XYZ file of C-alpha atoms in Angstrom:
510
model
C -154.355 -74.728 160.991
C -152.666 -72.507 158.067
C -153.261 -73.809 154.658
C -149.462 -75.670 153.215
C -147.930 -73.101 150.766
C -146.557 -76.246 148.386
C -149.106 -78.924 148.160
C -148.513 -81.099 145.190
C -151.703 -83.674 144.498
C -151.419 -87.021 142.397
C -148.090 -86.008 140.443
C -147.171 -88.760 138.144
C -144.761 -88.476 135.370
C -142.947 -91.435 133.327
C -140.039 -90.841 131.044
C -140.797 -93.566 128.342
C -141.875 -96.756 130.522
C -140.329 -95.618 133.381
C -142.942 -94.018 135.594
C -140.461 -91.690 138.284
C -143.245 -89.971 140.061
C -146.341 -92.826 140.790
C -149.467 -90.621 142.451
C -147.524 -88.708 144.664
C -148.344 -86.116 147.470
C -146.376 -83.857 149.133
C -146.657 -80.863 151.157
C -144.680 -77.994 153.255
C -145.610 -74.980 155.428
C -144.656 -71.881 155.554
C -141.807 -70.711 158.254
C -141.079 -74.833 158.186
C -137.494 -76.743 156.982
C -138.488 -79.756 155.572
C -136.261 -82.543 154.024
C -137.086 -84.955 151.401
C -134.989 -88.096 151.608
C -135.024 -90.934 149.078
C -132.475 -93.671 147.299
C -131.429 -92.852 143.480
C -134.039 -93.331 141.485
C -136.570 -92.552 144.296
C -138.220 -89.937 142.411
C -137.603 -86.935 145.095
C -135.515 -85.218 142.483
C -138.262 -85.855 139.815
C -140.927 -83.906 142.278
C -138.820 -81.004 143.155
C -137.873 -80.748 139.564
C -141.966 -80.300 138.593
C -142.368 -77.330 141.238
C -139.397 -75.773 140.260
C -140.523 -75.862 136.660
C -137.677 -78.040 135.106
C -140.489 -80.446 133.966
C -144.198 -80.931 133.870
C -146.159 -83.137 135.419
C -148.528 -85.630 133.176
C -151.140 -86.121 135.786
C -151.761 -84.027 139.347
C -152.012 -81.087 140.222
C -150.135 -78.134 142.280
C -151.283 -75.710 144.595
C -149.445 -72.675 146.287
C -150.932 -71.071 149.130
C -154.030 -72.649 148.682
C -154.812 -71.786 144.834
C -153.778 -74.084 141.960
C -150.641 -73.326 140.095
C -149.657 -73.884 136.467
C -146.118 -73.996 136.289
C -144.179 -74.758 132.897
C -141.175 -73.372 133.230
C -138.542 -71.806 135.663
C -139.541 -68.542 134.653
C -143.512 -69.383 135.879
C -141.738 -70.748 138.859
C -139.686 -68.135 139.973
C -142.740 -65.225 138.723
C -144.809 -67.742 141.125
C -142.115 -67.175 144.357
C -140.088 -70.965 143.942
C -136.945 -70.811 143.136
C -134.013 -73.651 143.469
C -130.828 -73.502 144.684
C -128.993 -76.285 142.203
C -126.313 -78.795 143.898
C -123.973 -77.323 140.679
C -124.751 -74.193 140.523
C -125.537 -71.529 137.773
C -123.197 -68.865 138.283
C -121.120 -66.827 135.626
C -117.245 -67.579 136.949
C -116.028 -64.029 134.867
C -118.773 -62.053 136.538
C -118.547 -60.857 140.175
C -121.163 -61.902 142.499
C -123.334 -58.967 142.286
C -123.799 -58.666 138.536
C -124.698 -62.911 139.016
C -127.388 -61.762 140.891
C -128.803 -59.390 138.749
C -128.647 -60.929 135.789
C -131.368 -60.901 134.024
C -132.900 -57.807 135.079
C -134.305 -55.602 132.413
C -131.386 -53.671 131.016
C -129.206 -53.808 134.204
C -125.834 -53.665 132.662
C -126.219 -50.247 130.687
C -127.595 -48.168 133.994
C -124.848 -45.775 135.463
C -122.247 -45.935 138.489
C -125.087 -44.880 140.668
C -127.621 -47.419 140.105
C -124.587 -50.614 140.361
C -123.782 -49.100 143.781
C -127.506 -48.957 145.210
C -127.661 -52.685 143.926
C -124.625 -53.429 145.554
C -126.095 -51.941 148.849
C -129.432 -53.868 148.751
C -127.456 -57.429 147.468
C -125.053 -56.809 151.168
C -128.100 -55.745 153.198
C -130.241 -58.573 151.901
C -126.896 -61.124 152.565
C -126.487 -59.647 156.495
C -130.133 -60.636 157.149
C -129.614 -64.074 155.939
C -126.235 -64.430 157.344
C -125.264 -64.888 154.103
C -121.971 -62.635 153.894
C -120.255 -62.310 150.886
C -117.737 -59.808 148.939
C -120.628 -58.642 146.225
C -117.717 -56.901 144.060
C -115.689 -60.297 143.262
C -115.431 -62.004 140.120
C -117.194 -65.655 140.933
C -114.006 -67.789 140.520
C -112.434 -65.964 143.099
C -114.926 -66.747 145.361
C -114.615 -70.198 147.826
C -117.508 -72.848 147.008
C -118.988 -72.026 150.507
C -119.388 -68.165 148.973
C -120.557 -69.397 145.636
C -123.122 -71.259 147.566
C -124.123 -68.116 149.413
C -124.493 -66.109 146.108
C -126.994 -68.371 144.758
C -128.725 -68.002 147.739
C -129.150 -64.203 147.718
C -130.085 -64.366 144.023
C -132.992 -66.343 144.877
C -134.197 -64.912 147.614
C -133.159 -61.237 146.028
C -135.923 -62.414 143.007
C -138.761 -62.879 145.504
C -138.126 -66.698 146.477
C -140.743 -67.554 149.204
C -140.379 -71.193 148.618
C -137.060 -72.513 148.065
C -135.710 -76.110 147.070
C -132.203 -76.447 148.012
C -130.661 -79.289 145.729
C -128.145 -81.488 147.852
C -126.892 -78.087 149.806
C -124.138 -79.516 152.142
C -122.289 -81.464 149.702
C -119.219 -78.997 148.965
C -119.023 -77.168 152.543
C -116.898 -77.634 155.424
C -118.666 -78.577 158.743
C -118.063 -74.999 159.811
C -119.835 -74.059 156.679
C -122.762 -76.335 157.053
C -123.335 -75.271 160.874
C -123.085 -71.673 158.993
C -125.724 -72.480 156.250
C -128.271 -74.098 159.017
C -128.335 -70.991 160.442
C -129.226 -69.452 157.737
C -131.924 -71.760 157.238
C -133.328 -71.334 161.025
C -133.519 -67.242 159.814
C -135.372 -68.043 156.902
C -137.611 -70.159 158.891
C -138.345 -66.976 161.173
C -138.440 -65.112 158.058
C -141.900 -67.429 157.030
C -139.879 -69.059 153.751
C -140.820 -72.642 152.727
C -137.078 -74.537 152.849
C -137.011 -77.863 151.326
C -134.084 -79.723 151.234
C -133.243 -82.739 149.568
C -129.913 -84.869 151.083
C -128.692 -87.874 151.355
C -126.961 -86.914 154.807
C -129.160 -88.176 158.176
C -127.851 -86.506 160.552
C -127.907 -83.149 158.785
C -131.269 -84.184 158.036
C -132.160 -84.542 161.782
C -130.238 -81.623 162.697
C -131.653 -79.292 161.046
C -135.146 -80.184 159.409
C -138.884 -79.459 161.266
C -140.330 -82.721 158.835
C -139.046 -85.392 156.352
C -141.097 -87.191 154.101
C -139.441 -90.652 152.334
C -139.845 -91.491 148.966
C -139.135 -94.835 147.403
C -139.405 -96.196 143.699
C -141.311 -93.247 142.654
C -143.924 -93.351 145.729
C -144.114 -90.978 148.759
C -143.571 -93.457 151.874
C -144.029 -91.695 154.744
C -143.527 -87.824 156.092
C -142.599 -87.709 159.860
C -141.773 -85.224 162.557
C -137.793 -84.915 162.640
C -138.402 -85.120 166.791
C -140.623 -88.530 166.580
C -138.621 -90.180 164.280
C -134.124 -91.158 163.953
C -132.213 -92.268 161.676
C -131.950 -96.171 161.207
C -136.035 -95.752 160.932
C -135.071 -93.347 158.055
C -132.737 -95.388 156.451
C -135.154 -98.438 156.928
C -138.158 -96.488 155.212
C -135.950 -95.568 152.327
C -134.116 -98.820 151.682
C -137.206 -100.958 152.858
C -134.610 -103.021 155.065
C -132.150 -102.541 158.268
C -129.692 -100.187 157.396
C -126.624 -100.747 159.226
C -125.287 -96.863 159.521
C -123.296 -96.989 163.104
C -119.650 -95.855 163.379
C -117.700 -99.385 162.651
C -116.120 -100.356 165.780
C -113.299 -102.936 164.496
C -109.850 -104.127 166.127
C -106.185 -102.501 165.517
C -105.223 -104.308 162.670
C -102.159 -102.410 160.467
C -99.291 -104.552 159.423
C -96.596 -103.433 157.734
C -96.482 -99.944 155.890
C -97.784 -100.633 152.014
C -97.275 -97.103 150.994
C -94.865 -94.076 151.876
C -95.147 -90.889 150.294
C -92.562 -87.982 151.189
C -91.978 -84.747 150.497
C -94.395 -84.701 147.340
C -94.551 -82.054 145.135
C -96.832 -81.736 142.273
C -98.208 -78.876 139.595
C -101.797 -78.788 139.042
C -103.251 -78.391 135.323
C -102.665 -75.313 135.628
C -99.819 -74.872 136.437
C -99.332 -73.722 140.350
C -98.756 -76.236 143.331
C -101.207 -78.444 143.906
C -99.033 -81.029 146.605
C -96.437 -78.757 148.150
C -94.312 -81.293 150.798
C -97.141 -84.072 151.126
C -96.096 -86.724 153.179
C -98.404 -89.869 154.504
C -98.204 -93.546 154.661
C -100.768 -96.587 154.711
C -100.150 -100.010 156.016
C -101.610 -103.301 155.071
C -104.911 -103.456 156.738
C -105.333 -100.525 157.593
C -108.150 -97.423 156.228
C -106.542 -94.139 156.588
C -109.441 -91.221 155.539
C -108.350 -88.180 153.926
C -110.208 -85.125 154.521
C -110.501 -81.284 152.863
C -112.500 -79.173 150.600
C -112.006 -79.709 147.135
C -109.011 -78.312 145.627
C -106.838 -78.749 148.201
C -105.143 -81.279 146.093
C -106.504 -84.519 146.570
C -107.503 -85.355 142.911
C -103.491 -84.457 142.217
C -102.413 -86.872 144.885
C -104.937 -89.834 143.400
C -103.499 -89.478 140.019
C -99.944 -89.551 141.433
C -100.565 -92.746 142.978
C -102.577 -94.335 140.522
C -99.701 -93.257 137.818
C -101.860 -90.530 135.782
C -99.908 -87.283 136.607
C -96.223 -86.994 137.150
C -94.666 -85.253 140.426
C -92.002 -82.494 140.692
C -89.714 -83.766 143.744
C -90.144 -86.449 146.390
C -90.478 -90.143 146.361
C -93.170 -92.455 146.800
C -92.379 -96.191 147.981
C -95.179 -98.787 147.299
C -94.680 -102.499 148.528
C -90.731 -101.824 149.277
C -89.855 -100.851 146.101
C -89.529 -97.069 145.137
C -91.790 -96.005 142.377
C -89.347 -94.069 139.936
C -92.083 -92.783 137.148
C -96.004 -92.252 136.586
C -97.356 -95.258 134.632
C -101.263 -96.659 134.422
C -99.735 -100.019 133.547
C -97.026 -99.996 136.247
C -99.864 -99.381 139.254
C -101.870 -101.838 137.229
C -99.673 -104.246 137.568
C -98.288 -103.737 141.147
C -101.724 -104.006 142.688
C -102.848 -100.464 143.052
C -106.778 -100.473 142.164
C -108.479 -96.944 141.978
C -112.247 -95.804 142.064
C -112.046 -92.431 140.440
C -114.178 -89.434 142.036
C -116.135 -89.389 138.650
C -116.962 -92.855 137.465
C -118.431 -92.091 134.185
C -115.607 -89.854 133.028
C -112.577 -91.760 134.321
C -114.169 -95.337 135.599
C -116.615 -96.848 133.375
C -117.236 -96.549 129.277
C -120.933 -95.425 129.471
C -121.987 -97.085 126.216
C -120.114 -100.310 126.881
C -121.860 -103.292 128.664
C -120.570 -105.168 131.876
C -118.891 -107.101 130.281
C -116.620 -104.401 128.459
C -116.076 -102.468 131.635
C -115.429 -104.987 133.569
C -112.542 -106.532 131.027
C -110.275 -103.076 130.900
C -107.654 -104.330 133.240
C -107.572 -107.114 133.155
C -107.879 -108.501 129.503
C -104.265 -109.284 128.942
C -104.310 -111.910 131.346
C -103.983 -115.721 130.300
C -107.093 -115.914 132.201
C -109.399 -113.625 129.904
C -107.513 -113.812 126.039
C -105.197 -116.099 124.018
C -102.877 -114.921 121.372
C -104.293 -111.622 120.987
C -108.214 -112.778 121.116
C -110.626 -112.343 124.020
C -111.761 -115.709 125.680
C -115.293 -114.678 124.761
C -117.341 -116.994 126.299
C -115.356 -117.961 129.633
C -115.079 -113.790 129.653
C -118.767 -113.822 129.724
C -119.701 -116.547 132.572
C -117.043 -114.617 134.867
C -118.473 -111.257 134.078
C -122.018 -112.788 135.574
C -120.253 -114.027 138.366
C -119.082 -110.971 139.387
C -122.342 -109.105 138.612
C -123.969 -111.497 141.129
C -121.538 -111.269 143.795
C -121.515 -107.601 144.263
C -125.323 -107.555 143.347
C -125.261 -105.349 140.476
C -128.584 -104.577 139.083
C -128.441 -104.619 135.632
C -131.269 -105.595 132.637
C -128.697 -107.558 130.858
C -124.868 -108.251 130.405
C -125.004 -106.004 127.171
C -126.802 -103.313 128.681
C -125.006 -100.048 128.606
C -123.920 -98.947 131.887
C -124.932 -95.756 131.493
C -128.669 -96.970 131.714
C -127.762 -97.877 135.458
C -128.425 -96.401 138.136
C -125.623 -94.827 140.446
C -125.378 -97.242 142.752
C -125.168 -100.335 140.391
C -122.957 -98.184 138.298
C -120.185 -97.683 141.481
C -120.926 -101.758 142.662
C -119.717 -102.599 138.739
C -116.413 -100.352 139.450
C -116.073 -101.608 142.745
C -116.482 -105.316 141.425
C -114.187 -104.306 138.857
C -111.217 -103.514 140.994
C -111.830 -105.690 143.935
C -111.801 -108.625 141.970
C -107.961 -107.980 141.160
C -107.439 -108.596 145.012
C -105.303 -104.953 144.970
C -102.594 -104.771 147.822
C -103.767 -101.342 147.693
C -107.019 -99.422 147.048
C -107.321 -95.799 146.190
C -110.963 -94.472 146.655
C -112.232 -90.895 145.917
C -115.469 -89.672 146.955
C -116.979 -93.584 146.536
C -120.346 -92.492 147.750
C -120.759 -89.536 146.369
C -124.236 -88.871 145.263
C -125.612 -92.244 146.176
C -128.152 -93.444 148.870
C -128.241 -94.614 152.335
C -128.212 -98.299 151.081
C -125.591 -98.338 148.338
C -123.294 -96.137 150.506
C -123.679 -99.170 152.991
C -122.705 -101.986 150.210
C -119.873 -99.902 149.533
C -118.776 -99.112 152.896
C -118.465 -103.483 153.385
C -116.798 -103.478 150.731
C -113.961 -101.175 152.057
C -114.125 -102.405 155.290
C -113.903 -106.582 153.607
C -110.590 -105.075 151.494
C -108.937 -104.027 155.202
C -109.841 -107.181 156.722
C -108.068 -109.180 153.998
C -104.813 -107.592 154.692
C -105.252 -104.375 151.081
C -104.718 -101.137 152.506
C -107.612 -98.574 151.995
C -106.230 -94.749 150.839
C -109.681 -92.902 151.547
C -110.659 -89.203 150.109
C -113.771 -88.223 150.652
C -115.197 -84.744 151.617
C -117.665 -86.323 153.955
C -116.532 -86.530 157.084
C -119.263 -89.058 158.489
C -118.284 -91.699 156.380
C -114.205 -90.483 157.200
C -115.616 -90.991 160.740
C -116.923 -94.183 160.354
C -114.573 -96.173 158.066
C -110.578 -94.805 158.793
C -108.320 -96.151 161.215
C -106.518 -92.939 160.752
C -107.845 -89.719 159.836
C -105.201 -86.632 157.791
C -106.635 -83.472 157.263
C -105.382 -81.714 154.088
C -105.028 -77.711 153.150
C -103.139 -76.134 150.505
C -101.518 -79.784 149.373
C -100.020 -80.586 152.681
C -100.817 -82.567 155.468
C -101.791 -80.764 158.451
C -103.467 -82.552 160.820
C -103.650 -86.141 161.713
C -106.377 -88.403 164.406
C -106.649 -92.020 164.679
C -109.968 -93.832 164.798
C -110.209 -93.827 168.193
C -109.616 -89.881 169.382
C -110.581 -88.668 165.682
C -112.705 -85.241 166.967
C -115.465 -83.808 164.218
C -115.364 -80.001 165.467
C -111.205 -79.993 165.458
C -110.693 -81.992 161.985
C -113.534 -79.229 160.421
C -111.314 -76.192 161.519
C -108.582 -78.028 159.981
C -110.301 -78.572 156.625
C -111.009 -74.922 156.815
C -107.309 -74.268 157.568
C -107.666 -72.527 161.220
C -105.617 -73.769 163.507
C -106.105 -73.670 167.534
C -104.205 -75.728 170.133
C -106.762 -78.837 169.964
C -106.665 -78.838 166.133
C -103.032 -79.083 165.868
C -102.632 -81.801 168.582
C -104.459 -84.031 166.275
């Protein structure tokens, strides 16, 4: 049996008192795909972080093909044949794909006409035996995330990669682009490169891996053949309980329509269309998912409807009553809660405690102040209530909720805005970087807000948990809806051409 080309021995490392990495081993194979899984906080990140050079370990020890490495930076990673492929990735936006990749090179932008266009012929040849096709003469912003994606993968393998970590790779593609990007990896497999991937996504996970080892607070758990092993025994070894992750079967349950949007135009920051003729609707009770890449315009249609952007033309009717101008206070007040795609920029105050965060809506009330002054210590004793009702995880009531973790960071919001009993809930992206088990928590929670009569507005770019949760599925493109499948008849392969904005005859029956 070959000797692993990544075996990491003993790696501890603590930030402070926190120890993130407790004695743990790992290894991976050459020509092998191999997944590390783990909750926030595992650790997995941590590890990968140490052989890619971000950090050093305080105890252990790493080996690479056989012979011990010392690696203290990226550069002594990527000199050693590891490089990373970064969920947000380190690309130049005003230089085109090519000069991205050769960045970095010993005087590479001074060298003639000649030398660019040799480059330019090894960066395409290198991208057609990867499957990795991309125009190499673009700036980077005109490039689609799927291409971006690509790019970083051709400058890591185009500076000698044989091992590479791919942070969170699926996140930002279409399905058609992750079916894409797996075959990519099965090449580089046949190519003898060490993939390791690190997701939160199981069946991606068992689609596409060879082995998956499980991490949990800071310890390595378990690694397993993908073939001897599925995914509720996943989820189980990462959360250390039963993990219910099943499509949610549930009865027809939509009363009358709660929202109708028509005709909705809106300009982006920017300036250019971002909703060009959106219309939809969402009834009480009822989950309807809404599905696309990002930028097709669903942050503009979140902040329409939670009153943070204006719109150009159209109308939008909410509870009966048209809604004639944006205002924070007016959804506020009309029962419109909202879980923003990026809860510590637009959700929570970071350095604020529990208490804090979860008072911003709702401290004008009679319930929570009197004559101007907070009702500090009824405020307090409702704020622990909450806390232990949605199980949030927190040191202290004072505790800055930045010190949280992810998870108990989102159950906070969530508590926040389902306490307010909303007749309507606007969610973006409400798992988004979080584990198996507080996607689950969060998931009840949507599906306990439909079965008390709120209506559920949905966007998420993951079209597993779209799958799961709606009752109605729209596909949007270019700020208009295009497609539309109810729970029952919803169809992965047609709603991902849609999201890619191809059309065929089964696609547009949807």
């Amino acid at each position: 049996m070959q000797d692993p080309s990544v075996e990491m021995r003993g790696i501890v490392k603590k930030f402070g008192s926190v120890t993130a990495s407790d004695q743990v081993d790992f290894s991976a194979n050459a020509g092998e795909i191999h997944a590390l899984l783990g909750e926030n906080g595992a650790g997995k990140s941590t590890v990968m972080s140490m052989l890619s050079g971000v950090y050093r370990a305080d105890e252990g020890e790493i080996l690479l093909h056989g012979q011990p490495a010392k690696i203290r930076s990226p550069k002594d990673a990527a000199l050693l044949g590891v490089g990373m492929v970064f969920q947000n990735f380190r690309l130049v936006q005003s230089l085109t794909a090519a000069e991205n990749i050769v960045l970095g090179e010993k005087s590479s932008f001074w060298r003639g006409s000649k030398w660019i266009k040799n480059k330019h012929k090894e960066i395409e040849g290198l991208a057609e035996q990867f499957g990795l096709k991309f125009p190499v003469d673009r700036p980077i912003w005109q490039l689609s995330v799927g291409e971006q994606q690509r790019v970083e993968i051709v400058k890591t393998l185009y500076r000698g990669a044989e091992i590479i970590i791919l942070d969170e790779p699926t996140s930002v593609l279409t399905p058609g682009e992750v079916e894409q990007l797996f075959a990519t990896l099965q090449v580089m497999k046949q190519a003898g490169k060490t993939v390791i991937m690190t997701t939160h996504k199981m069946k991606e996970v068992m689609a596409s891996s060879d082995r998956i080892s499980v991490m949990r607070k800071g310890k390595m758990i378990a690694t397993l053949a993908t073939a001897e092993t599925d995914e509720l025994e996943l989820a189980r070894l990462m959360v250390g309980r039963e993990v219910e992750i099943t499509r949610q079967e549930r009865e027809a349950a939509a009363g009358d329509p709660l929202l109708i949007v028509n005709n909705l135009e809106v300009a982006a920051d920017h300036g250019r269309k971002a909703l060009d003729g959106l219309s939809l609707k969402v009834c009480e009770g009822e989950i309807v998912g809404v599905a696309g890449v990002a930028g097709n315009g669903q942050k503009e249609l979140a902040e329409v409807l939670t009153g943070l952007r204006t719109w150009k033309n159209g109308e939008i009717i909410f509870d009966g009553e048209p809604v004639k101008s944006a205002s924070v206070r007016g959804a506020i007040d009309s029962g419109i809660s909202h879980v923003p795609e990026n809860r510590m920029k637009s959700g929570l105050a970071g350095r604020l405690g529990s208490v804090d965060n979860l008072l911003f809506k709702s401290y004008r009330s009679s319930d929570h102040s009197r004559f101007g002054f907070l009702k500090a210590a009824k405020n307090r004793s409702w704020s622990q209530e909450l806390v232990e009702r949605f199980n949030v995880k927190t040191p202290e009531l004072d505790t800055p909720v930045q010190q949280l973790s992810g998870g108990n960071q989102q159950k906070l919001l969530f508590a926040r805005e389902v306490s307010r009993q909303p007749k309507l809930m606007v969610a973006v992206h409400p798992t988004q970087g979080l584990d198996v088990g507080a996607a689950a928590g969060v998931h009840e929670l949507l599906m306990e807000l439909r079965g008390t009569g709120s209506g559920v507005l949905l966007i998420s770019e993951d079209l597993d948990e779209l799958l799961q949760l709606s009752d109605r599925i729209l596909v949007i493109y270019n700020g208009s809806i295009i497609g539309e499948s109810d729970h029952e008849h919803a169809d992965r392969e047609n709603i991902g051409l849609l999201m890619a904005g191809i059309r065929n005859k089964e696609a547009s029956a949807i």
